CSV table of C-alpha atoms and ligand atoms in Angstrom, one decimal:
chain,number,residue,atom,x,y,z
C,1,MET,CA,9.9,-68.1,-35.7
C,2,THR,CA,6.9,-70.0,-34.4
C,3,PHE,CA,3.6,-68.9,-32.9
C,4,GLU,CA,2.9,-70.0,-29.3
C,5,LYS,CA,-0.6,-71.5,-28.9
C,6,LYS,CA,-2.8,-69.4,-26.6
C,7,LYS,CA,-4.6,-70.9,-23.7
C,8,SER,CA,-8.3,-70.4,-23.5
C,9,GLY,CA,-9.1,-66.8,-22.4
C,10,GLU,CA,-5.6,-65.6,-23.1
C,11,LYS,CA,-5.5,-62.6,-25.5
C,12,ILE,CA,-3.3,-62.4,-28.6
C,13,ARG,CA,-1.2,-59.2,-28.1
C,14,VAL,CA,-0.7,-57.7,-31.6
C,15,LEU,CA,1.6,-54.7,-32.1
C,16,PHE,CA,0.8,-52.7,-35.2
C,17,ILE,CA,3.7,-50.6,-36.4
C,18,PHE,CA,3.3,-48.0,-39.2
C,19,GLY,CA,4.3,-44.5,-40.0
C,20,THR,CA,3.0,-43.1,-43.3
C,21,ARG,CA,-0.4,-42.2,-44.7
C,22,PRO,CA,-1.0,-45.2,-47.0
C,23,GLU,CA,0.0,-47.7,-44.2
C,24,ALA,CA,-2.4,-45.9,-41.8
C,25,VAL,CA,-5.3,-46.0,-44.3
C,26,LYS,CA,-4.8,-49.7,-44.9
C,27,MET,CA,-4.0,-50.8,-41.3
C,28,ALA,CA,-6.7,-48.7,-39.6
C,29,PRO,CA,-9.6,-51.1,-40.6
C,30,LEU,CA,-7.6,-54.1,-39.4
C,31,TYR,CA,-6.7,-52.4,-36.1
C,32,LEU,CA,-10.4,-51.7,-35.6
C,33,ALA,CA,-11.4,-55.3,-36.5
C,34,LEU,CA,-9.0,-56.6,-33.8
C,35,ARG,CA,-10.1,-53.9,-31.3
C,36,GLU,CA,-13.7,-55.0,-31.4
C,37,ASP,CA,-12.7,-58.7,-30.8
C,38,ALA,CA,-12.1,-59.6,-27.2
C,39,ARG,CA,-9.6,-62.3,-28.1
C,40,PHE,CA,-7.1,-59.7,-29.2
C,41,GLU,CA,-5.1,-56.9,-27.5
C,42,PRO,CA,-4.1,-54.6,-30.3
C,43,LEU,CA,-1.5,-52.0,-29.6
C,44,LEU,CA,-0.2,-49.3,-32.0
C,45,CYS,CA,3.3,-47.9,-32.4
C,46,VAL,CA,3.5,-45.1,-35.0
C,47,THR,CA,7.0,-44.1,-36.2
C,48,ALA,CA,5.5,-40.9,-37.6
C,49,GLN,CA,7.7,-41.1,-40.7
C,50,HIS,CA,4.8,-38.8,-41.8
C,51,ARG,CA,3.3,-36.5,-39.2
C,52,GLN,CA,0.3,-34.4,-40.3
C,53,MET,CA,-0.6,-36.9,-43.1
C,54,LEU,CA,-0.6,-39.7,-40.6
C,55,ASP,CA,-2.4,-37.9,-37.8
C,56,THR,CA,-5.4,-37.0,-40.0
C,57,VAL,CA,-5.9,-40.6,-40.9
C,58,LEU,CA,-5.7,-41.7,-37.2
C,59,GLU,CA,-8.2,-39.0,-36.3
C,60,ILE,CA,-10.7,-40.0,-38.9
C,61,PHE,CA,-10.6,-43.7,-37.8
C,62,GLY,CA,-10.6,-42.7,-34.1
C,63,ILE,CA,-7.3,-44.4,-33.3
C,64,SER,CA,-4.7,-43.3,-30.7
C,65,PRO,CA,-1.2,-44.7,-30.7
C,66,ASP,CA,0.2,-46.3,-27.7
C,67,TYR,CA,3.8,-45.4,-28.7
C,68,ASP,CA,4.8,-42.5,-31.0
C,69,LEU,CA,8.5,-42.4,-32.2
C,70,ASP,CA,7.8,-39.0,-33.8
C,71,ILE,CA,10.7,-39.2,-36.2
C,72,MET,CA,9.7,-37.0,-39.1
C,73,LYS,CA,11.9,-34.1,-40.1
C,74,ALA,CA,12.3,-32.0,-43.2
C,75,ALA,CA,14.3,-33.5,-46.0
C,76,GLN,CA,14.7,-36.7,-44.1
C,77,THR,CA,17.0,-39.3,-45.8
C,78,LEU,CA,16.3,-43.0,-46.2
C,79,SER,CA,19.3,-43.8,-43.9
C,80,TYR,CA,17.9,-41.4,-41.2
C,81,ILE,CA,14.4,-43.0,-41.4
C,82,THR,CA,15.9,-46.5,-41.3
C,83,THR,CA,18.1,-46.0,-38.3
C,84,ALA,CA,15.6,-43.9,-36.3
C,85,VAL,CA,12.9,-46.6,-36.8
C,86,LEU,CA,15.3,-49.5,-36.1
C,87,THR,CA,16.4,-48.2,-32.7
C,88,GLY,CA,13.1,-46.6,-31.8
C,89,VAL,CA,11.1,-49.8,-32.4
C,90,GLU,CA,13.7,-51.9,-30.4
C,91,THR,CA,12.9,-49.8,-27.3
C,92,VAL,CA,9.1,-50.3,-27.8
C,93,LEU,CA,9.5,-54.0,-28.3
C,94,LYS,CA,11.5,-54.4,-25.1
C,95,THR,CA,8.7,-52.6,-23.3
C,96,CYS,CA,5.6,-54.2,-24.7
C,97,ARG,CA,6.7,-57.8,-25.8
C,98,PRO,CA,3.9,-58.5,-28.3
C,99,ASP,CA,3.0,-62.0,-29.6
C,100,ILE,CA,3.3,-60.7,-33.1
C,101,VAL,CA,4.2,-57.4,-34.9
C,102,LEU,CA,2.2,-56.4,-37.9
C,103,VAL,CA,3.8,-54.2,-40.6
C,104,HIS,CA,2.3,-53.1,-43.9
C,105,GLY,CA,3.5,-52.8,-47.5
C,106,ASP,CA,6.8,-51.3,-48.6
C,107,THR,CA,7.8,-48.2,-46.8
C,108,THR,CA,11.1,-47.7,-45.0
C,109,THR,CA,9.1,-47.8,-41.7
C,110,THR,CA,7.9,-51.2,-42.8
C,111,PHE,CA,11.4,-52.6,-43.6
C,112,ALA,CA,13.1,-51.1,-40.5
C,113,SER,CA,10.3,-52.2,-38.1
C,114,ALA,CA,10.4,-55.7,-39.5
C,115,LEU,CA,14.2,-55.8,-39.1
C,116,SER,CA,13.9,-54.6,-35.5
C,117,ALA,CA,11.3,-57.2,-34.6
C,118,PHE,CA,13.4,-59.9,-36.3
C,119,TYR,CA,16.4,-58.9,-34.2
C,120,GLN,CA,14.2,-59.0,-31.1
C,121,GLN,CA,12.9,-62.4,-32.2
C,122,VAL,CA,9.3,-61.3,-32.3
C,123,PRO,CA,7.3,-62.9,-35.1
C,124,VAL,CA,6.5,-60.5,-38.0
C,125,GLY,CA,3.2,-60.6,-40.0
C,126,HIS,CA,3.5,-58.8,-43.3
C,127,VAL,CA,0.3,-57.3,-44.5
C,128,GLU,CA,0.2,-56.6,-48.3
C,129,ALA,CA,3.0,-59.1,-49.0
C,130,GLY,CA,4.2,-60.4,-52.3
C,131,LEU,CA,3.7,-57.4,-54.7
C,132,ARG,CA,6.6,-57.1,-57.1
C,133,SER,CA,7.5,-54.7,-59.9
C,134,PHE,CA,10.6,-56.7,-60.6
C,135,ASP,CA,12.5,-53.5,-61.0
C,136,MET,CA,14.7,-52.4,-58.0
C,137,SER,CA,14.8,-48.8,-59.3
C,138,SER,CA,11.0,-48.4,-59.4
C,139,PRO,CA,9.3,-48.0,-57.1
C,140,PHE,CA,12.5,-46.8,-55.2
C,141,PRO,CA,13.3,-47.9,-52.6
C,142,GLU,CA,9.9,-49.6,-52.0
C,143,GLU,CA,10.6,-52.7,-54.2
C,144,LEU,CA,13.7,-53.5,-52.1
C,145,ASN,CA,11.9,-52.7,-48.9
C,146,ARG,CA,9.0,-55.1,-49.7
C,147,ARG,CA,11.4,-57.9,-50.8
C,148,LEU,CA,13.5,-57.6,-47.7
C,149,VAL,CA,10.5,-58.0,-45.4
C,150,ALA,CA,9.6,-61.3,-47.0
C,151,PRO,CA,12.4,-63.5,-45.6
C,152,MET,CA,12.0,-61.8,-42.1
C,153,ALA,CA,8.2,-62.4,-41.9
C,154,SER,CA,6.7,-65.4,-40.1
C,155,VAL,CA,3.4,-65.0,-41.9
C,156,HIS,CA,2.4,-63.3,-45.1
C,157,PHE,CA,-1.0,-61.7,-45.9
C,158,SER,CA,-1.1,-61.5,-49.7
C,159,PRO,CA,-3.8,-59.5,-51.3
C,160,THR,CA,-4.1,-61.6,-54.5
C,161,PRO,CA,-3.2,-65.1,-55.7
C,162,ALA,CA,-0.6,-63.6,-58.0
C,163,ASN,CA,1.1,-62.0,-55.0
C,164,ARG,CA,1.3,-65.4,-53.3
C,165,GLU,CA,2.9,-66.9,-56.4
C,166,ASN,CA,5.6,-64.2,-56.3
C,167,LEU,CA,6.5,-65.2,-52.8
C,168,LEU,CA,6.5,-68.9,-53.6
C,169,ALA,CA,8.8,-68.2,-56.6
C,170,GLU,CA,11.2,-66.7,-54.0
C,171,ARG,CA,10.9,-70.0,-52.0
C,172,ILE,CA,9.3,-68.2,-49.1
C,173,ALA,CA,8.4,-71.0,-46.7
C,174,ALA,CA,6.3,-69.2,-44.0
C,175,PRO,CA,2.5,-69.5,-44.3
C,176,ILE,CA,0.8,-67.3,-46.9
C,177,PHE,CA,-2.8,-66.3,-46.6
C,178,VAL,CA,-4.6,-64.7,-49.7
C,179,THR,CA,-6.8,-62.1,-48.1
C,180,GLY,CA,-7.6,-59.3,-50.5
C,181,ASN,CA,-6.3,-55.8,-49.8
C,182,THR,CA,-7.5,-53.9,-46.7
C,183,ALA,CA,-7.6,-50.8,-48.9
C,184,ILE,CA,-11.0,-52.1,-50.2
C,185,ASP,CA,-12.2,-52.6,-46.7
C,186,ALA,CA,-11.3,-49.0,-45.9
C,187,LEU,CA,-13.6,-47.7,-48.6
C,188,SER,CA,-16.6,-49.0,-46.8
C,189,TYR,CA,-15.7,-46.7,-43.9
C,190,THR,CA,-15.4,-43.6,-46.1
C,191,VAL,CA,-17.5,-43.6,-49.3
C,192,ARG,CA,-21.1,-42.3,-48.9
C,193,ASN,CA,-23.7,-41.2,-51.5
C,194,ASP,CA,-24.7,-38.2,-49.4
C,195,TYR,CA,-21.1,-37.3,-48.4
C,196,ALA,CA,-20.5,-33.6,-47.7
C,197,PHE,CA,-16.9,-32.5,-48.4
C,198,LYS,CA,-15.1,-31.0,-45.5
C,199,THR,CA,-12.6,-29.1,-47.6
C,200,SER,CA,-14.4,-25.9,-48.7
C,201,ALA,CA,-12.5,-25.6,-52.0
C,202,VAL,CA,-13.6,-29.1,-53.0
C,203,ARG,CA,-17.1,-28.6,-51.7
C,204,GLY,CA,-17.3,-25.5,-53.8
C,205,LEU,CA,-16.7,-27.5,-57.0
C,206,PHE,CA,-20.1,-29.3,-56.7
C,207,PRO,CA,-22.6,-29.5,-58.4
C,208,THR,CA,-20.6,-29.5,-61.6
C,209,ASP,CA,-20.9,-30.3,-65.3
C,210,ARG,CA,-17.1,-30.5,-65.5
C,211,CYS,CA,-15.1,-33.7,-65.8
C,212,ILE,CA,-13.1,-34.0,-62.6
C,213,LEU,CA,-9.6,-35.2,-63.2
C,214,LEU,CA,-8.0,-36.2,-59.9
C,215,LEU,CA,-4.3,-36.0,-59.9
C,216,THR,CA,-1.7,-37.2,-57.3
C,217,ALA,CA,2.1,-37.5,-57.7
C,218,HIS,CA,4.7,-38.0,-55.1
C,219,ARG,CA,7.0,-40.9,-55.8
C,220,ARG,CA,10.7,-40.5,-55.1
C,221,GLU,CA,11.8,-41.8,-58.5
C,222,ASN,CA,9.5,-39.2,-60.2
C,223,LEU,CA,11.0,-36.2,-58.3
C,224,GLY,CA,12.7,-33.8,-60.7
C,225,THR,CA,12.4,-34.2,-64.5
C,226,PRO,CA,9.6,-36.9,-64.6
C,227,MET,CA,7.4,-34.8,-62.3
C,228,ARG,CA,7.9,-31.7,-64.4
C,229,GLN,CA,7.0,-33.8,-67.5
C,230,ILE,CA,3.8,-35.0,-65.8
C,231,PHE,CA,2.8,-31.4,-64.8
C,232,ALA,CA,3.5,-30.2,-68.4
C,233,ALA,CA,1.0,-32.8,-69.7
C,234,VAL,CA,-1.6,-31.8,-67.1
C,235,ARG,CA,-1.1,-28.1,-67.9
C,236,GLN,CA,-1.6,-28.9,-71.6
C,237,VAL,CA,-4.8,-30.8,-70.9
C,238,ALA,CA,-6.2,-28.0,-68.6
C,239,GLU,CA,-5.5,-25.4,-71.2
C,240,GLU,CA,-7.0,-27.3,-74.1
C,241,PHE,CA,-10.1,-28.6,-72.2
C,242,PRO,CA,-11.8,-25.8,-70.2
C,243,ASP,CA,-14.6,-28.2,-69.2
C,244,VAL,CA,-12.1,-30.3,-67.3
C,245,GLN,CA,-11.6,-29.6,-63.6
C,246,VAL,CA,-8.2,-30.8,-62.3
C,247,VAL,CA,-8.0,-31.4,-58.6
C,248,TYR,CA,-4.5,-32.0,-57.2
C,249,PRO,CA,-4.1,-32.5,-53.5
C,250,VAL,CA,-0.4,-31.9,-53.3
C,251,HIS,CA,1.8,-34.1,-51.0
C,252,LEU,CA,3.5,-32.1,-48.2
C,253,ASN,CA,7.0,-33.0,-49.5
C,254,PRO,CA,8.6,-29.6,-50.6
C,255,ALA,CA,10.3,-31.4,-53.5
C,256,VAL,CA,6.8,-32.0,-54.8
C,257,ARG,CA,5.1,-28.8,-53.8
C,258,GLU,CA,7.6,-26.4,-55.4
C,259,PRO,CA,7.4,-27.7,-59.0
C,260,ALA,CA,3.6,-28.3,-58.6
C,261,HIS,CA,2.9,-24.7,-57.8
C,262,GLU,CA,5.5,-23.4,-60.2
C,263,MET,CA,4.0,-25.3,-63.2
C,264,LEU,CA,0.2,-25.4,-62.3
C,265,ASP,CA,-0.6,-22.3,-60.4
C,266,GLY,CA,-2.8,-19.7,-62.2
C,267,LEU,CA,-5.0,-22.0,-64.3
C,268,GLN,CA,-8.7,-21.3,-63.8
C,269,ASN,CA,-9.6,-25.0,-64.0
C,270,VAL,CA,-6.8,-26.5,-61.8
C,271,LEU,CA,-7.2,-26.7,-58.1
C,272,LEU,CA,-4.1,-27.3,-56.1
C,273,CYS,CA,-4.9,-28.0,-52.4
C,274,ASP,CA,-3.3,-29.5,-49.4
C,275,PRO,CA,-3.5,-33.3,-48.9
C,276,LEU,CA,-7.2,-34.2,-48.4
C,277,ASP,CA,-8.5,-36.1,-45.4
C,278,VAL,CA,-9.0,-39.7,-46.5
C,279,ASP,CA,-12.8,-39.5,-46.5
C,280,ASP,CA,-12.7,-36.4,-48.7
C,281,MET,CA,-10.2,-38.2,-50.9
C,282,HIS,CA,-12.2,-41.4,-51.4
C,283,ASN,CA,-15.4,-39.5,-52.0
C,284,LEU,CA,-13.8,-37.2,-54.5
C,285,MET,CA,-12.3,-40.3,-56.3
C,286,GLU,CA,-15.8,-41.8,-56.4
C,287,ARG,CA,-17.1,-38.6,-58.2
C,288,ALA,CA,-14.0,-38.2,-60.5
C,289,TYR,CA,-14.2,-38.9,-64.2
C,290,LEU,CA,-10.6,-40.0,-64.4
C,291,VAL,CA,-7.6,-40.5,-62.0
C,292,LEU,CA,-4.0,-39.7,-62.9
C,293,THR,CA,-1.6,-41.0,-60.3
C,294,ASP,CA,1.7,-42.5,-59.4
C,295,SER,CA,0.3,-43.7,-56.0
C,296,GLY,CA,0.1,-47.4,-55.2
C,297,GLY,CA,-3.1,-47.0,-53.1
C,298,LEU,CA,-5.0,-45.1,-55.7
C,299,GLN,CA,-4.3,-47.9,-58.3
C,300,GLU,CA,-6.3,-50.2,-56.0
C,301,GLU,CA,-9.1,-47.8,-54.8
C,302,ALA,CA,-10.1,-46.2,-58.1
C,303,PRO,CA,-10.8,-49.5,-60.0
C,304,ALA,CA,-13.0,-50.6,-57.0
C,305,LEU,CA,-14.9,-47.4,-57.5
C,306,GLY,CA,-15.2,-47.9,-61.3
C,307,ARG,CA,-12.9,-45.0,-62.1
C,308,PRO,CA,-10.3,-45.3,-64.9
C,309,VAL,CA,-6.7,-44.7,-63.9
C,310,LEU,CA,-3.7,-43.6,-65.9
C,311,VAL,CA,-0.6,-44.6,-63.9
C,312,LEU,CA,2.2,-42.0,-64.1
C,313,ARG,CA,4.9,-44.6,-63.9
C,314,THR,CA,6.7,-47.0,-66.2
C,315,GLU,CA,6.0,-50.1,-64.2
C,316,THR,CA,3.6,-51.3,-61.6
C,317,GLU,CA,3.6,-54.0,-58.8
C,318,ARG,CA,-0.2,-54.0,-59.2
C,319,PRO,CA,-0.7,-55.5,-62.7
C,320,GLU,CA,-4.1,-57.0,-61.9
C,321,ALA,CA,-6.2,-53.9,-62.7
C,322,VAL,CA,-4.1,-53.3,-65.8
C,323,ARG,CA,-5.0,-56.8,-67.0
C,324,ALA,CA,-8.7,-56.1,-66.1
C,325,GLY,CA,-8.6,-53.0,-68.3
C,326,THR,CA,-9.4,-50.3,-65.8
C,327,VAL,CA,-5.8,-49.1,-65.4
C,328,LYS,CA,-3.3,-48.1,-68.1
C,329,MET,CA,0.4,-47.4,-67.7
C,330,ALA,CA,0.9,-43.9,-69.0
C,331,GLY,CA,4.6,-43.5,-68.1
C,332,VAL,CA,6.2,-40.1,-67.4
C,333,GLU,CA,6.6,-38.6,-70.8
C,334,THR,CA,4.5,-35.5,-71.5
C,335,GLU,CA,3.3,-36.5,-74.9
C,336,ARG,CA,2.0,-39.9,-73.9
C,337,ILE,CA,0.2,-38.7,-70.8
C,338,TYR,CA,-1.4,-35.9,-72.8
C,339,ALA,CA,-2.5,-38.3,-75.6
C,340,LEU,CA,-4.0,-40.9,-73.3
C,341,THR,CA,-5.8,-38.3,-71.2
C,342,LYS,CA,-7.2,-36.7,-74.4
C,343,GLU,CA,-8.4,-40.0,-75.7
C,344,LEU,CA,-10.3,-40.6,-72.5
C,345,LEU,CA,-11.8,-37.1,-72.6
C,346,THR,CA,-12.9,-37.4,-76.3
C,347,ASP,CA,-13.4,-41.0,-77.2
C,348,ALA,CA,-16.6,-42.3,-75.4
C,349,PRO,CA,-16.1,-46.0,-76.3
C,350,ALA,CA,-12.5,-45.9,-75.1
C,351,TYR,CA,-13.6,-44.3,-71.8
C,352,ALA,CA,-16.5,-46.8,-71.4
C,353,GLY,CA,-14.1,-49.6,-71.9
C,354,MET,CA,-12.1,-48.6,-68.9
C,355,ALA,CA,-14.8,-47.2,-66.6
C,356,ARG,CA,-15.9,-50.5,-65.2
C,357,ALA,CA,-15.8,-51.4,-61.5
C,358,VAL,CA,-13.4,-54.3,-61.1
C,359,ASN,CA,-12.2,-55.7,-57.8
C,360,PRO,CA,-9.1,-57.8,-58.4
C,361,TYR,CA,-7.7,-56.4,-55.1
C,362,GLY,CA,-10.3,-57.4,-52.7
C,363,ASP,CA,-14.0,-57.9,-51.7
C,364,GLY,CA,-14.0,-55.8,-48.5
C,365,HIS,CA,-13.4,-58.8,-46.2
C,366,ALA,CA,-9.6,-58.7,-46.0
C,367,CYS,CA,-9.5,-57.7,-42.4
C,368,ALA,CA,-11.8,-60.5,-41.4
C,369,ARG,CA,-9.6,-63.0,-43.2
C,370,ILE,CA,-6.4,-61.6,-41.5
C,371,ARG,CA,-8.1,-61.8,-38.1
C,372,GLN,CA,-9.2,-65.4,-38.7
C,373,ALA,CA,-5.6,-66.3,-39.9
C,374,LEU,CA,-4.2,-64.8,-36.7
C,375,LEU,CA,-6.7,-66.9,-34.6
C,376,TYR,CA,-5.7,-70.0,-36.6
C,377,LEU,CA,-1.9,-69.4,-36.1
C,378,PHE,CA,-2.3,-68.9,-32.3
C,379,GLY,CA,-4.4,-72.1,-32.1
C,380,CYS,CA,-7.8,-70.3,-31.4
C,381,GLY,CA,-9.7,-70.9,-34.7
C,382,GLU,CA,-10.2,-72.4,-38.1
C,383,LYS,CA,-8.1,-71.6,-41.1
C,384,PRO,CA,-9.7,-68.8,-43.2
C,385,VAL,CA,-10.8,-69.4,-46.8
C,386,ASP,CA,-8.6,-67.6,-49.3
C,387,PHE,CA,-9.8,-64.6,-51.2
C,388,GLN,CA,-10.7,-65.5,-54.8
C,389,PRO,CA,-11.0,-62.6,-57.2
C,390,GLU,CA,-13.7,-63.0,-59.8
C,391,PRO,CA,-12.3,-64.3,-63.1
A,401,UD1,C1,6.8,-42.2,-48.2
A,401,UD1,C2,7.2,-43.6,-48.5
A,401,UD1,C3,6.5,-44.1,-49.8
A,401,UD1,C4,5.0,-43.8,-49.8
A,401,UD1,C5,4.7,-42.4,-49.4
A,401,UD1,C6,3.2,-42.1,-49.2
A,401,UD1,C7,9.4,-44.5,-48.1
A,401,UD1,C8,10.8,-44.5,-48.5
A,401,UD1,N1,8.6,-43.7,-48.8
A,401,UD1,O1,7.3,-41.4,-49.2
A,401,UD1,O2,6.7,-45.4,-50.0
A,401,UD1,O3,4.4,-44.0,-51.1
A,401,UD1,O4,5.4,-42.1,-48.1
A,401,UD1,O5,2.9,-40.8,-49.2
A,401,UD1,O6,9.1,-45.0,-47.1
A,401,UD1,N2,6.1,-34.4,-45.1
A,401,UD1,C9,5.6,-33.5,-44.3
A,401,UD1,N3,4.4,-33.9,-43.5
A,401,UD1,C10,3.9,-35.2,-43.6
A,401,UD1,C11,4.5,-36.1,-44.5
A,401,UD1,C12,5.6,-35.7,-45.2
A,401,UD1,O7,6.0,-32.4,-44.1
A,401,UD1,O8,2.9,-35.5,-43.0
A,401,UD1,C13,7.3,-34.0,-45.9
A,401,UD1,C14,8.6,-33.9,-45.0
A,401,UD1,O9,9.4,-32.8,-45.4
A,401,UD1,C15,9.4,-35.2,-45.3
A,401,UD1,C16,9.0,-35.4,-46.8
A,401,UD1,O10,7.6,-35.0,-46.9
A,401,UD1,O11,10.7,-35.1,-45.1
A,401,UD1,C17,9.1,-36.7,-47.4
A,401,UD1,O12,8.5,-37.7,-46.6
A,401,UD1,P1,9.0,-39.3,-46.7
A,401,UD1,O13,8.2,-40.1,-45.8
A,401,UD1,O14,10.5,-39.3,-46.5
A,401,UD1,O15,8.8,-39.7,-48.2
A,401,UD1,P2,7.5,-39.8,-49.0
A,401,UD1,O16,7.8,-39.4,-50.4
A,401,UD1,O17,6.3,-39.2,-48.3
A,402,UDP,N1,-4.8,-40.1,-49.9
A,402,UDP,C1,-5.5,-39.2,-49.1
A,402,UDP,N2,-5.4,-37.8,-49.3
A,402,UDP,C2,-4.6,-37.3,-50.3
A,402,UDP,C3,-4.0,-38.3,-51.2
A,402,UDP,C4,-4.1,-39.6,-50.9
A,402,UDP,O1,-6.2,-39.6,-48.1
A,402,UDP,O2,-4.6,-36.1,-50.5
A,402,UDP,C5,-5.0,-41.5,-49.6
A,402,UDP,C6,-5.3,-42.4,-50.8
A,402,UDP,O3,-6.7,-42.4,-51.1
A,402,UDP,C7,-4.8,-43.7,-50.4
A,402,UDP,C8,-3.5,-43.3,-49.7
A,402,UDP,O4,-3.7,-42.0,-49.2
A,402,UDP,O5,-5.7,-44.3,-49.5
A,402,UDP,C9,-2.4,-43.4,-50.6
A,402,UDP,O6,-1.3,-42.7,-50.2
A,402,UDP,P1,-0.1,-42.2,-51.1
A,402,UDP,O7,-0.5,-42.0,-52.5
A,402,UDP,O8,0.6,-41.1,-50.4
A,402,UDP,O9,0.9,-43.5,-51.0
A,402,UDP,P2,1.1,-44.8,-51.9
A,402,UDP,O10,-0.2,-45.6,-51.9
A,402,UDP,O11,1.6,-44.4,-53.2
A,402,UDP,O12,2.2,-45.6,-51.1
């Protein structure tokens, strides 16, 4: 699909479609960047694949959706999300006829929205394109979702040069801009030296001499045994190191909450809380000693803040920070997670080797590059210069 050149004074009508917390965190700064530019008319459709976890992000960034599909239900299946989004987005597209739809990343909202736009012959721009784990079973179903968006998209915004190479290896012919990840842009909205935590349980932890170990775990492929193994390792660390303070904002999925509370409740140095607002989360990460996570977003944010990360997965589609040395793959076996955590708590040189701020994912200007790329595609500006991570 091609982009129709805009006449002078004609606005570019951009429909953002997203539905989950991570998409919202990473699309909000881009939406705001277009909103403050008179050459754009940004509109927002939320699928609400997530409800509360989405709404809190929108509130913090001061964004109201123009369309809300409100699809979330308890124990929703992938087929349900796919079909509800596919049909819901079709109705929105028929009403609003945008010049381009922007989707983000790898969720089922992303895939189904792109497919719906493709069927309606509306060009799709894929933000955070080209990440690959090369393993269809992990992350599941995100690796497939992200791959399926690639042939449907008319333009790709890849965070890193390696992401672009992945797309080129798949013979993707549409334009690819290397922009950096908008997650790094989001940090400049949230992280403050004098930040006061809103969540009282977190505020109550400071000032502290304890090492804060920030934990998140929610991935579908980790539900069940892997998640229990992860929690067993965290429990062992908490029991052995009383000067460690674990903080675990627990995802709202009941399949996560039940084992988390069953295995980690009752320890004096483990705080289980509801999901944190994104500003609380980013500022807590900035003050953490170590991050244990299976999240994609945290793998990008923590290295930018100089915080070592142990990834609770066997693979990653974000190898750049692993290569830079700030992130290590810990897998999902209790023994290895425990051993790697213990090493970082007891071996100062090992810790210092990882606790370095690296920014392979962006320089905080991803949104400006994407905005410039859109202007270029619609005949209203120069081509942006690609993001080049420091060697
Ligand atoms: C989804 C994405 C995943 C992303 C994650 C971010 C897919 C297939 N998965 O997974 O890629 O990493 O979001 O967190 O797109 N729930 C609530 N309130 C909320 C959000 C969720 O109650 O605000 C509960 C609901 O019971 C829901 C369940 O969590 O049924 C699972 O949500 P779902 O979006 O299906 O899966 P996630 O694991 O969150
Ligand atoms: N996040 C948050 N509150 C939390 C946990 C995570 O605001 O309690 C933020 C996190 O900082 C990142 C995003 O949500 O910006 C990541 O979302 P998640 O881990 O759910 O999804 P993933 O990145 O794995 O797809």
